[in-house]
Coordinates of C-alpha atoms in Angstrom, one line a residue:
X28 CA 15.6 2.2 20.9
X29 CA 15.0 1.6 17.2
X30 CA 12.7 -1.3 16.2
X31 CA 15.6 -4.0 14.0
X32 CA 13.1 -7.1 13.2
X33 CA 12.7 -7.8 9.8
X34 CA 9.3 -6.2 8.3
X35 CA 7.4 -8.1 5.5
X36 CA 4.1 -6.1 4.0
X37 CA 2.1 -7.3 1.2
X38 CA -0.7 -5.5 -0.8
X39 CA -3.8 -7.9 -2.0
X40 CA -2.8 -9.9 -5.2
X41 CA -4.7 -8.2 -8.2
X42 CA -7.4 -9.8 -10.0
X43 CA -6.2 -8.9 -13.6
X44 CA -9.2 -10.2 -15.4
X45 CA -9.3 -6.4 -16.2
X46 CA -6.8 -3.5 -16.4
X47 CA -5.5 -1.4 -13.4
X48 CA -7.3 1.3 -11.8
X49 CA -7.2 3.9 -9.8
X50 CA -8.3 1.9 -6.4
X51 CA -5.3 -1.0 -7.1
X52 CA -2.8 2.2 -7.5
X53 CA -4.0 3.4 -4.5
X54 CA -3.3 0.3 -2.2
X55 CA 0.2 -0.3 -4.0
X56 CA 1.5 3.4 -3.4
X57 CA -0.2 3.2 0.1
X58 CA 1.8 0.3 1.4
X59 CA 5.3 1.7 -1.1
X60 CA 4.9 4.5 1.6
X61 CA 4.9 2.4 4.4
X62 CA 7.7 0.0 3.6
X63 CA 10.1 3.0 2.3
X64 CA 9.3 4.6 5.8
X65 CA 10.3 1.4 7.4
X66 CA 13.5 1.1 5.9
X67 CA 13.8 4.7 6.8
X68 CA 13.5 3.5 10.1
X69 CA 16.2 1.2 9.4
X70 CA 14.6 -1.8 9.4
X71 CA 14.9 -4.8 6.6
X72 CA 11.9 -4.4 4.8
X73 CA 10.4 -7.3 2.1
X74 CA 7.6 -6.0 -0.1
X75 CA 5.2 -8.1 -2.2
X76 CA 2.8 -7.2 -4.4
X77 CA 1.2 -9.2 -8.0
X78 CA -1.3 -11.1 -9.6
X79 CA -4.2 -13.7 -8.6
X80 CA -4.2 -15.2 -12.3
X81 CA -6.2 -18.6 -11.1
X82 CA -10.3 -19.0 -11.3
X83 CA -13.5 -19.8 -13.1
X84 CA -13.4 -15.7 -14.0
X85 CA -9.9 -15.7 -15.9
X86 CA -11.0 -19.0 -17.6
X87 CA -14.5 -17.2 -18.6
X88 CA -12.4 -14.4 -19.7
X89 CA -10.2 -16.0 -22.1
X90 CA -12.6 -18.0 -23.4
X91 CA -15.0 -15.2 -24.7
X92 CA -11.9 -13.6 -25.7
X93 CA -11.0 -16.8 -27.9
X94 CA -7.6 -17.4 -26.1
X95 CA -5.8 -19.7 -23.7
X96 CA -6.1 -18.3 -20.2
X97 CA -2.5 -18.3 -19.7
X98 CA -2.1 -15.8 -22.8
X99 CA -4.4 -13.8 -21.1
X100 CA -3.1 -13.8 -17.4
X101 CA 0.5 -13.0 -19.7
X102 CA -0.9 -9.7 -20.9
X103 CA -2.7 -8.7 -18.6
X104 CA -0.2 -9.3 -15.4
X105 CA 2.2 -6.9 -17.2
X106 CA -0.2 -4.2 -17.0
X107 CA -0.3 -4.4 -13.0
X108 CA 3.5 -4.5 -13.1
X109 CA 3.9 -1.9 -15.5
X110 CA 1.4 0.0 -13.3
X111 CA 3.9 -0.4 -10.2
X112 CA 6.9 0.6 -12.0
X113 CA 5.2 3.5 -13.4
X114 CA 4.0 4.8 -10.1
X115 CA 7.9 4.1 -8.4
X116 CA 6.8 1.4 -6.4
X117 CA 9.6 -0.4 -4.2
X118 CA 8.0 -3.8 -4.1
X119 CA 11.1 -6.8 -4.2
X120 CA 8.8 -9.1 -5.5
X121 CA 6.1 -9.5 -7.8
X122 CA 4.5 -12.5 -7.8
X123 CA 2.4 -14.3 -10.2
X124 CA 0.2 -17.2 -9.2
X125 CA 0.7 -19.2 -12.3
X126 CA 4.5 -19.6 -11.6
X127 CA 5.8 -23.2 -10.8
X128 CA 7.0 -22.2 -7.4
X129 CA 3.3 -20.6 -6.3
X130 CA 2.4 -24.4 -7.3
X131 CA 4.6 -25.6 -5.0
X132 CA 3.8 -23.9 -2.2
X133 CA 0.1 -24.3 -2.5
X134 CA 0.1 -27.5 -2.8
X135 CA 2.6 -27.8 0.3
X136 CA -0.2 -26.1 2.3
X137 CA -2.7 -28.0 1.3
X138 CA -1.2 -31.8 2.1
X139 CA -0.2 -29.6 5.9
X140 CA -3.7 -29.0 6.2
X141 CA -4.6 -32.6 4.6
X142 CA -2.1 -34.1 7.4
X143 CA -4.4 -32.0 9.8
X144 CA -7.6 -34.3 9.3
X145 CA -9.1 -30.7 8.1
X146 CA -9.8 -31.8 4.2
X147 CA -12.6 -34.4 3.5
X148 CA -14.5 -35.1 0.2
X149 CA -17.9 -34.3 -0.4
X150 CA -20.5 -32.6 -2.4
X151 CA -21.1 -29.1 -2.6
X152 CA -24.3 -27.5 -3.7
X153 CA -25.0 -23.5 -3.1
X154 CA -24.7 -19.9 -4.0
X155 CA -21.5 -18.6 -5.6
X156 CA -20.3 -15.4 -7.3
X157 CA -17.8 -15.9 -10.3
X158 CA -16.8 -11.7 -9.8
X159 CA -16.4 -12.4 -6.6
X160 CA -14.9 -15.6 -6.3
X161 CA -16.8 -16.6 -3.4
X162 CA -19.6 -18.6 -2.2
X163 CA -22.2 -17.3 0.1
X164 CA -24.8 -18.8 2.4
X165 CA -28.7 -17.7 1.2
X166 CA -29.0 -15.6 4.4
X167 CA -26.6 -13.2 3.0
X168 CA -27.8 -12.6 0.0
X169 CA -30.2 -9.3 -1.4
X170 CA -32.7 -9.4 -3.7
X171 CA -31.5 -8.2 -7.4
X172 CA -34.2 -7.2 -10.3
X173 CA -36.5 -9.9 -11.1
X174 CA -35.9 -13.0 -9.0
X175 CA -32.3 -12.7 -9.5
X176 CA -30.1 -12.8 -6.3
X177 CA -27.2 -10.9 -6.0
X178 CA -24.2 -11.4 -3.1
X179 CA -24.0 -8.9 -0.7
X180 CA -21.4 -6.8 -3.2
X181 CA -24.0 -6.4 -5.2
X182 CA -22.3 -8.9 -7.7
X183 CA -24.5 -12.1 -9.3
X184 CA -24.9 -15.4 -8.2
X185 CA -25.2 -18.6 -9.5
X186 CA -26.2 -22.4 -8.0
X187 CA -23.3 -24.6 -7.6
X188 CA -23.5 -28.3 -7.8
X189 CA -20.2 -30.4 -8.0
X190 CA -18.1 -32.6 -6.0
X191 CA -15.3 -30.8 -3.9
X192 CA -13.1 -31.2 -1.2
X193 CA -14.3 -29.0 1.8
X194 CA -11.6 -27.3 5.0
X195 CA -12.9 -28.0 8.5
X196 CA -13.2 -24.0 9.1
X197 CA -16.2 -24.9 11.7
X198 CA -13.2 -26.0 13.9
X199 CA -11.5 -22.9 14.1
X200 CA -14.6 -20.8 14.9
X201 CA -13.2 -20.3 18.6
X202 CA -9.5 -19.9 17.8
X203 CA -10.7 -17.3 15.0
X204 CA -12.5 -15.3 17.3
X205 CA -9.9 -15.1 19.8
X206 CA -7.5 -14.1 17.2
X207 CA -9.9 -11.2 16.3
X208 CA -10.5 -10.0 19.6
X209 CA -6.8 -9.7 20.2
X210 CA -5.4 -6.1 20.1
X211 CA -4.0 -5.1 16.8
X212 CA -4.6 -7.7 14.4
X213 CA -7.7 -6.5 12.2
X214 CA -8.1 -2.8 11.8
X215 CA -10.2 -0.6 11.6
X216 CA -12.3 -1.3 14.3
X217 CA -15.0 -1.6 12.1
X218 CA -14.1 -4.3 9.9
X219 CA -12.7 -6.0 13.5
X220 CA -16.1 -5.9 14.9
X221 CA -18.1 -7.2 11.4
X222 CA -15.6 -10.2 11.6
X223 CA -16.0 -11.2 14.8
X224 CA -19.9 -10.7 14.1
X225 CA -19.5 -13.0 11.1
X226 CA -17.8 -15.3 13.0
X227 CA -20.1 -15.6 16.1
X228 CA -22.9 -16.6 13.6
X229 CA -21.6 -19.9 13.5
X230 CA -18.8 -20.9 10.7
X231 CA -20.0 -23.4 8.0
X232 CA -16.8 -25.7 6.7
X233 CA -15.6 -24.0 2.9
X234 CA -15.8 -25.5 -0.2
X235 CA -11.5 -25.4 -1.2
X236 CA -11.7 -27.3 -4.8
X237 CA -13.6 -27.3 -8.0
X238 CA -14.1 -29.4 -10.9
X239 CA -16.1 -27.7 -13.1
X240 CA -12.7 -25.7 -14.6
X241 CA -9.0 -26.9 -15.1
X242 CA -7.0 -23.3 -14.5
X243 CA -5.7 -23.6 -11.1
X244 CA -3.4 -25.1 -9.0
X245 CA -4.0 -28.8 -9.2
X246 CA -5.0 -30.9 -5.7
X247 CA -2.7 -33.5 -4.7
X248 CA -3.8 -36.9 -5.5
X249 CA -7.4 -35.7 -6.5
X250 CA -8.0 -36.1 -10.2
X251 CA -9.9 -33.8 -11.7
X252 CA -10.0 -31.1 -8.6
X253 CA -7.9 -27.9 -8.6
X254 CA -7.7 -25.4 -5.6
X255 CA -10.7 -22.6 -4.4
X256 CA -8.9 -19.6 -5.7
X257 CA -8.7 -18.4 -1.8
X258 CA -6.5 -20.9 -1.3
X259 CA -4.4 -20.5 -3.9
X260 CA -4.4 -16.8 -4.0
X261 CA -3.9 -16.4 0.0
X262 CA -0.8 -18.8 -0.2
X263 CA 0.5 -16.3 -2.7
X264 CA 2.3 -14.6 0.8
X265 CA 4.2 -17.8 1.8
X266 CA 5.6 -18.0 -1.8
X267 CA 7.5 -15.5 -1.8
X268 CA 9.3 -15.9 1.1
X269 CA 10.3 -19.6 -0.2
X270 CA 7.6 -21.8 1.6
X271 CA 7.9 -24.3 1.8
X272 CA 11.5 -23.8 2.5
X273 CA 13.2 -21.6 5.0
X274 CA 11.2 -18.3 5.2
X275 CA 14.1 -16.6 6.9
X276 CA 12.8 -14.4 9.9
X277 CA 9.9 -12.6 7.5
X278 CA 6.8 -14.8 8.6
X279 CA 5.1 -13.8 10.2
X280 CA 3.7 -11.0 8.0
X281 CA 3.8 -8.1 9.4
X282 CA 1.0 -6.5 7.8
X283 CA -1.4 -7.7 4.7
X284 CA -2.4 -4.4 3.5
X285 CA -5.8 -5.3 1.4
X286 CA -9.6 -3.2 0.3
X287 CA -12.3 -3.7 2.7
X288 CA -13.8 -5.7 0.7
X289 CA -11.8 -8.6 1.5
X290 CA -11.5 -8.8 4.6
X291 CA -13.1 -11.9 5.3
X292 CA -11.1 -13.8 3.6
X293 CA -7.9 -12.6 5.3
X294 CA -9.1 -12.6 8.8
X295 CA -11.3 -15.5 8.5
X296 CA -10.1 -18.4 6.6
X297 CA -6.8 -17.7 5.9
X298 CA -5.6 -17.8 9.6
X299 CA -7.7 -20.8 9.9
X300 CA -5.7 -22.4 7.2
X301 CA -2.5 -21.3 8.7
X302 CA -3.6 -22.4 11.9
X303 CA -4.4 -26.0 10.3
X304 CA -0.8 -26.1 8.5
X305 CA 0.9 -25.0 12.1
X306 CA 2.0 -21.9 10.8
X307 CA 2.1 -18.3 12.8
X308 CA -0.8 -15.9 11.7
X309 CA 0.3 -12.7 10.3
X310 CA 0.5 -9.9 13.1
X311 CA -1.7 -7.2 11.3
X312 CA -4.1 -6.9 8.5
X313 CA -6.0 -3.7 7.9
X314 CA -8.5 -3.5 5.8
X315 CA -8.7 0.5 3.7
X316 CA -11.7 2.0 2.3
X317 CA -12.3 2.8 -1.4
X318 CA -11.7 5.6 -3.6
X319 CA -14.1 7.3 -5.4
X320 CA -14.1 9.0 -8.5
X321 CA -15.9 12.2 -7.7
X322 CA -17.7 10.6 -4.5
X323 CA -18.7 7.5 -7.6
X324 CA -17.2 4.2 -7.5
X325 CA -15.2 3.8 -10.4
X326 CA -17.0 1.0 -12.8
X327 CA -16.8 0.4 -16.2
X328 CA -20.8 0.5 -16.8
X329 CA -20.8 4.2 -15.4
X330 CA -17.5 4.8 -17.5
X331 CA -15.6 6.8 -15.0
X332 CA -12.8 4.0 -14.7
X333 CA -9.4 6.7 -14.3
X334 CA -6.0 4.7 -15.7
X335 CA -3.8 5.3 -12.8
X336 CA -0.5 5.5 -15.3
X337 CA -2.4 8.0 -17.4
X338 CA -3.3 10.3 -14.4
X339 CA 0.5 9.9 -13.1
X340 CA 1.7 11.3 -16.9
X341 CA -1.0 13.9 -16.5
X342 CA 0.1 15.3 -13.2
X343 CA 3.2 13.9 -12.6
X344 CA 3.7 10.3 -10.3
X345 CA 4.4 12.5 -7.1
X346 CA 2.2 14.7 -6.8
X347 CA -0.4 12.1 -7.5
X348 CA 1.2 9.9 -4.6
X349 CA 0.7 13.3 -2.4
X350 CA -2.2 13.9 -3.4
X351 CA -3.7 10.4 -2.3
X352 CA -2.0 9.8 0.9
X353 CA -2.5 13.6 2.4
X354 CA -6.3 13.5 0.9
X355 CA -8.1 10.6 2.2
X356 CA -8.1 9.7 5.9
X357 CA -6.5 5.5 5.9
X358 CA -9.2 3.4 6.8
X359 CA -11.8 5.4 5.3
X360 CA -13.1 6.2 1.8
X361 CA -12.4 8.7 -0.3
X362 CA -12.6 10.8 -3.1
X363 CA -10.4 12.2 -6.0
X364 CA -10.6 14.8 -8.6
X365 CA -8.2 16.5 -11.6
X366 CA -9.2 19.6 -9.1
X367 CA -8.3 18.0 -6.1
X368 CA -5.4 17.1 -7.1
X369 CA -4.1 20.3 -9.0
X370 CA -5.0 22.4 -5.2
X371 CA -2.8 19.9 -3.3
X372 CA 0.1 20.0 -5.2
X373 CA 0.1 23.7 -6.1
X374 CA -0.8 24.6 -2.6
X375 CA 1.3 22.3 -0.6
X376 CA 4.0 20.7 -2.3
X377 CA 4.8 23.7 -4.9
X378 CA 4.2 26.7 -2.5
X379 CA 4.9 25.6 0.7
X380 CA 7.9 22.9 0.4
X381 CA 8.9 23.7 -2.6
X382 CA 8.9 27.5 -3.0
X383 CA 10.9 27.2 0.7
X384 CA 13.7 25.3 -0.9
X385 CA 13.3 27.7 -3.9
X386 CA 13.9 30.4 -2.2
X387 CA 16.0 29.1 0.5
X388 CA 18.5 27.6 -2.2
X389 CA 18.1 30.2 -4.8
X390 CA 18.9 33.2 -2.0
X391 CA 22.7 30.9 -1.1
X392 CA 23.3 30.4 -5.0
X393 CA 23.2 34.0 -5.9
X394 CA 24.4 35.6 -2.8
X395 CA 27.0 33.6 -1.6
X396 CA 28.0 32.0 -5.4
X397 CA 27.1 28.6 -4.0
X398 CA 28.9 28.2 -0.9
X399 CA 27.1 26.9 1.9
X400 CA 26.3 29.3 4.9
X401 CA 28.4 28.6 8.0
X402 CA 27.1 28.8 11.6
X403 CA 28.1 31.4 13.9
X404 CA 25.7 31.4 17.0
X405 CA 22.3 29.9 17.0
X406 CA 19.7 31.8 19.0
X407 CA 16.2 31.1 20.6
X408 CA 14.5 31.1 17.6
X409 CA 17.1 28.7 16.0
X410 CA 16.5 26.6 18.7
X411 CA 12.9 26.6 18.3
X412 CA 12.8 25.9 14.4
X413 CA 15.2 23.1 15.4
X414 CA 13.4 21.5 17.7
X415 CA 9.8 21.8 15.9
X416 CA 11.3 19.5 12.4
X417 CA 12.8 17.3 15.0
X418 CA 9.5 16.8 16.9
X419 CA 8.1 16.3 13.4
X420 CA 10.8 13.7 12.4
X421 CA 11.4 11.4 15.7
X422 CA 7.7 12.1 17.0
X423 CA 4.5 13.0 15.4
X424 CA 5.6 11.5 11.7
X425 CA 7.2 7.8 12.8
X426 CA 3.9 7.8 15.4
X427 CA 1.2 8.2 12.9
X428 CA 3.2 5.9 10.4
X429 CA 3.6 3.4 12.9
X430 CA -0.7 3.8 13.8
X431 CA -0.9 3.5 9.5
X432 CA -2.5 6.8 10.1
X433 CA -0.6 8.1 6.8
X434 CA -2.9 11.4 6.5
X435 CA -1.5 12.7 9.6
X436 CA 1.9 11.6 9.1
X437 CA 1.5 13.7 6.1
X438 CA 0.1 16.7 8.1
X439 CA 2.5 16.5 10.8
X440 CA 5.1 17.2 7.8
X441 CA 3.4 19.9 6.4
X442 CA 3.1 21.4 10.2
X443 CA 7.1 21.6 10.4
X444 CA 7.1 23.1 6.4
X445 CA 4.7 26.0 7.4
X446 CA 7.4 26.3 11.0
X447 CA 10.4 26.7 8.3
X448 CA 8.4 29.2 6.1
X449 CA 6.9 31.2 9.4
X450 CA 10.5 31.4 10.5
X451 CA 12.3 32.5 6.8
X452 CA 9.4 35.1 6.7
X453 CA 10.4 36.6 10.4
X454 CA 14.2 36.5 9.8
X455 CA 14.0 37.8 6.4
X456 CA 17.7 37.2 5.4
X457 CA 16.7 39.3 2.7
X458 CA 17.4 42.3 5.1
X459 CA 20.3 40.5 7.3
X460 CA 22.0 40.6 3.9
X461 CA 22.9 44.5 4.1
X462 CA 22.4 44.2 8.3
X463 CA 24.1 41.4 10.0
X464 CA 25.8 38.7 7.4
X465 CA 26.7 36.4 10.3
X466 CA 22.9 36.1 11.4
X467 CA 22.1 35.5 8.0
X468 CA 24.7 33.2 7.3
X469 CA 23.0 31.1 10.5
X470 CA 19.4 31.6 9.5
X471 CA 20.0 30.2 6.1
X472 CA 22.3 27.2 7.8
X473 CA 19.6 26.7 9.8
X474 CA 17.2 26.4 7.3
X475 CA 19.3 24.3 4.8
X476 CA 19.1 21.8 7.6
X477 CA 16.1 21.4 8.5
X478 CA 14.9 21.5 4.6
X479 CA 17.1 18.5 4.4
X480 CA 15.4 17.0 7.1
X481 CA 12.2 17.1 5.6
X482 CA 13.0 16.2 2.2
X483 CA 14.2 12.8 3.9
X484 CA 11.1 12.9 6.2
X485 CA 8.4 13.3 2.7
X486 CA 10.8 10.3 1.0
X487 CA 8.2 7.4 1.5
X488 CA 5.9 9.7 -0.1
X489 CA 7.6 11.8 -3.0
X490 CA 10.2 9.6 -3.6
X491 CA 11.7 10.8 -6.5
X492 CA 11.5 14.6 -5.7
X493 CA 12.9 14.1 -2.2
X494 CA 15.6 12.6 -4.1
X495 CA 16.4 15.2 -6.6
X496 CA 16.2 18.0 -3.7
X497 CA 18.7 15.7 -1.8
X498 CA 21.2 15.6 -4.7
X499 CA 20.7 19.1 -5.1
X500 CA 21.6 19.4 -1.8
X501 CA 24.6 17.6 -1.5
X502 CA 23.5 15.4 1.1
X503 CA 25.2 11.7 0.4
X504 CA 22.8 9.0 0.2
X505 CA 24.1 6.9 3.5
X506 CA 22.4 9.8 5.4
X507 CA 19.1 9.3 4.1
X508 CA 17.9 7.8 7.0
X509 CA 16.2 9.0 10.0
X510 CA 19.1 9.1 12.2
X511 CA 21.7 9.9 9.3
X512 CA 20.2 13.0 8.7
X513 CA 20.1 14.0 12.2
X514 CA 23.5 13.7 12.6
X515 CA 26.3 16.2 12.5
X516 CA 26.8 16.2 8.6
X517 CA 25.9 20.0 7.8
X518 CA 29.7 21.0 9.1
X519 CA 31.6 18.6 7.4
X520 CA 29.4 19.0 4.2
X521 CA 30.4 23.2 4.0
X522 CA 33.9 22.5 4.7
X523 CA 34.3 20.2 2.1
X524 CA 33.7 22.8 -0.3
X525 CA 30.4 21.7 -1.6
X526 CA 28.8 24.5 -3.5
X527 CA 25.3 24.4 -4.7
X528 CA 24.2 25.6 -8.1
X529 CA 20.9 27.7 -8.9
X530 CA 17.8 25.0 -8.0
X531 CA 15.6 24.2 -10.7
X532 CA 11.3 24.7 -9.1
X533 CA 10.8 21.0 -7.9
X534 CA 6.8 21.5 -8.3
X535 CA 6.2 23.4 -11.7
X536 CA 2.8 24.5 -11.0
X537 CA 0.3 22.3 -12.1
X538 CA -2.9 23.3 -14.7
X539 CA -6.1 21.7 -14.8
X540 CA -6.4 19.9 -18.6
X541 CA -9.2 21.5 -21.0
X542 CA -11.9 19.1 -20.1
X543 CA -11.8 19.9 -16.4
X544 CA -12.1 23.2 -16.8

């Protein structure tokens, strides 16, 4: 029985002290594929994606820049959204910290945690990392050049002194660990078992207000003090579901899609600080790795930061949203190149799915002016074809979606596109042409079926090609679904008349540009 409850996913709020790169395009197309396979699945999806525009680093920013850090959140938020709607990404809400209703929320939090007996007042003194955002203890941190100390990204330090309000997080050491060890809720395993390492070390209480800056969210009846952007930012997923009003039946997240890098903070203290407010901890988080330019990481010192947008116009937004779920196993890093991603999309989405409904289409719009095939007796092999795209569609593809194993959701795909081309290849209605119209009438019903069925099965992934093949196709949008296009539509659809016209290629081969020749 299909799964009905509502599904809420989030990606990380960007940092926009900076433009987009190619890592942040990465995570948002990542969980766009996700929640457009949910809603494929039927299901009432609510996606939320934006900006983390609070902190000592956007204040820093602006202020070498000479301008007001909300002039500079202003600009460089619309980048991030600009990225999203560039790369067709189906978020319902982006969501900027600096708007009044973020403010709300955070400070709604923070009296439920205050309420708690989880906030006192005191002084902090230690390490903290203004990239980072993030204060570490001394026995995490690695020696840098000089006597400099670095964090353990690698990123510098500085000593802290000011007064702050600090969150009881030593109380929640036990709950947190239990929370860990329960199945599902921090993947990859990995990241599950450095957490629960962390943890077991013993959990200090967290510094959650500063003084030394004015750009946050200001604390409740503390002059002076405005939130630790971790609180701030986390709170960023109750916001948009209306906390603290009624959240409807989203919250509990369903998954917090976020970089590896951050873990901690979503596994660690921000169920503790849900736990404190008496609110439900999200049901998933996973943690992905990082992409690398070339088997680099992409910095600007190196200068081998890719523009996302730019790479999209290069090589078109689909095949670059291919190229990044089918290349890199979830979970785990991985690399990119203009090479790379001109032997994907050539080899898989232009030869094998697209030349199929190239010459699948072509062969019905010059042989039989348009009109679809009918279907006079299926055999074995029918039967077979049948039955492999199905397995594909209600099997192997909603199983590795479901286990956010999106590489193999993406392979079990391409497994049912090479079935269809083995089977064109054997049947060759090419020949049944001059020997048996009726069989080839079937074959290339068959095959205008189960060509369907894929282009709905690839939507979450090449959205907007799956939807010109579809229109192409004839195929109304109410059966865009999982189910809808296993129905019984194909009948209905050639007796209506429908006639299809000569398909345009829906891959044009790609070329490598000059300076990656």
């Amino acid at each position: 029985m299909a799964d009905t409850t509502p599904f809420y996913i989030t990606t990380a709020i960007s940092y926009p002290n900076g433009k987009p790169h190619i890592g942040h395009a990465y995570e948002a197309i990542a969980a766009d594929v996700i929640a457009r396979f949910q809603r494929l699945q039927g299901r009432t999806v609510r996606f939320q994606t934006g900006t983390d525009e609070h902190g000592l680093k956007m204040a820093r920013k602006a202020e070498e820049q000479g301008r007001s850090p909300r002039e500079l959140a202003d600009e460089m938020s619309g980048y991030f959204r600009s990225m999203c709607d560039a790369l067709n990404i189906s978020y319902d809400r982006f969501i900027r910290t600096s708007e009044p209703d973020h403010h709300k929320a955070s400070q709604a939090i923070w009296q439920a945690m205050e309420a708690k007996g989880d906030l006192y007042l005191d002084r902090y003194e230690g390490w903290y990392s203004v990239r980072d955002e993030a204060y570490y203890d001394e026995s995490e941190l690695v020696e840098g050049e000089g006597e400099a100390k670095l964090s353990p990204q690698g990123t510098p330090v500085e000593w802290t002194v000011e007064e702050s309000w600090f969150f009881r997080l030593s109380n929640y050491q036990q709950q947190l660990l239990d929370l860990l060890a329960s199945p599902g809720f921090l993947e990859p395993a990995s990241r599950r078992n450095e957490m629960i390492a962390f943890v077991e070390q013993g959990l200090r209480d967290l510094s959650v207000s500063r003084t030394s800056f004015d750009w946050g969210v200001k604390v409740p009846g503390s002059e002076g003090h405005v939130m630790y952007v971790w609180v701030d930012a986390l709170t960023n997923y109750l916001t948009g579901l209306g906390y603290p009003g009624d959240m409807g039946n989203f919250w509990p997240a369903s998954l917090h899609l976020i970089g590896k890098d951050i873990v901690r903070f979503h596994t660690i203290y921000w169920p503790a600080f849900l736990m404190s407010a008496d609110l439900p901890v999200p049901q998933k988080v996973f943690g992905h790795g990082f992409l690398l330019n070339r088997g680099q990481k992409e910095s600007k010192s190196l200068g081998n930061v890719t523009d996302p947008v730019a790479l999209a116009e290069r090589f078109g937004v689909d095949a670059l949203r291919y190229f990044l779920i089918r290349e890199v196993a979830f979970g785990q890093d991985g690399s990119y190149s203009p090479e790379a991603i001109v032997s994907r999309a050539n080899g898989e989405l232009g030869n094998a799915f697209g030349n199929l409904a190239q010459r699948t289409l072509g062969f019905i719009a010059k042989n039989l002016e348009g009109n679809l095939p009918a279907i006079h007796t299926h055999d074995a092999t029918d039967t077979a074809l049948f039955e492999a795209v199905d397995r594909a569609l209600t099997q192997d593809i909603p199983q590795a979606f479901d286990n956010l194993a999106l590489q193999q959701a993406v392979e079990a795909w391409l497994q049912a596109v090479f079935a269809c081309n083995a089977y064109i290849d054997a049947q060759a209605p090419w020949t049944l042409r001059k020997t048996d119209p009726e069989r080839m009438e079937t074959v290339l019903a068959t095959l205008y079926i189960c060509i369907a069925q894929l282009a709905v099965a690839i939507c979450p992934v090449i959205p907007a090609s799956s939807s010109k093949l579809l229109d192409m196709m004839g195929v109304p949008e109410v059966l865009r679904t999982i189910d809808g296009i296993r129905s019984h539509w194909y009948s209905g659809l050639a007796e209506s008349g429908y006639k299809i016209a000569a398909p345009t290629p829906l891959f044009p081969r790609l070329e490598l540009p000059a300076e990656a020749d």
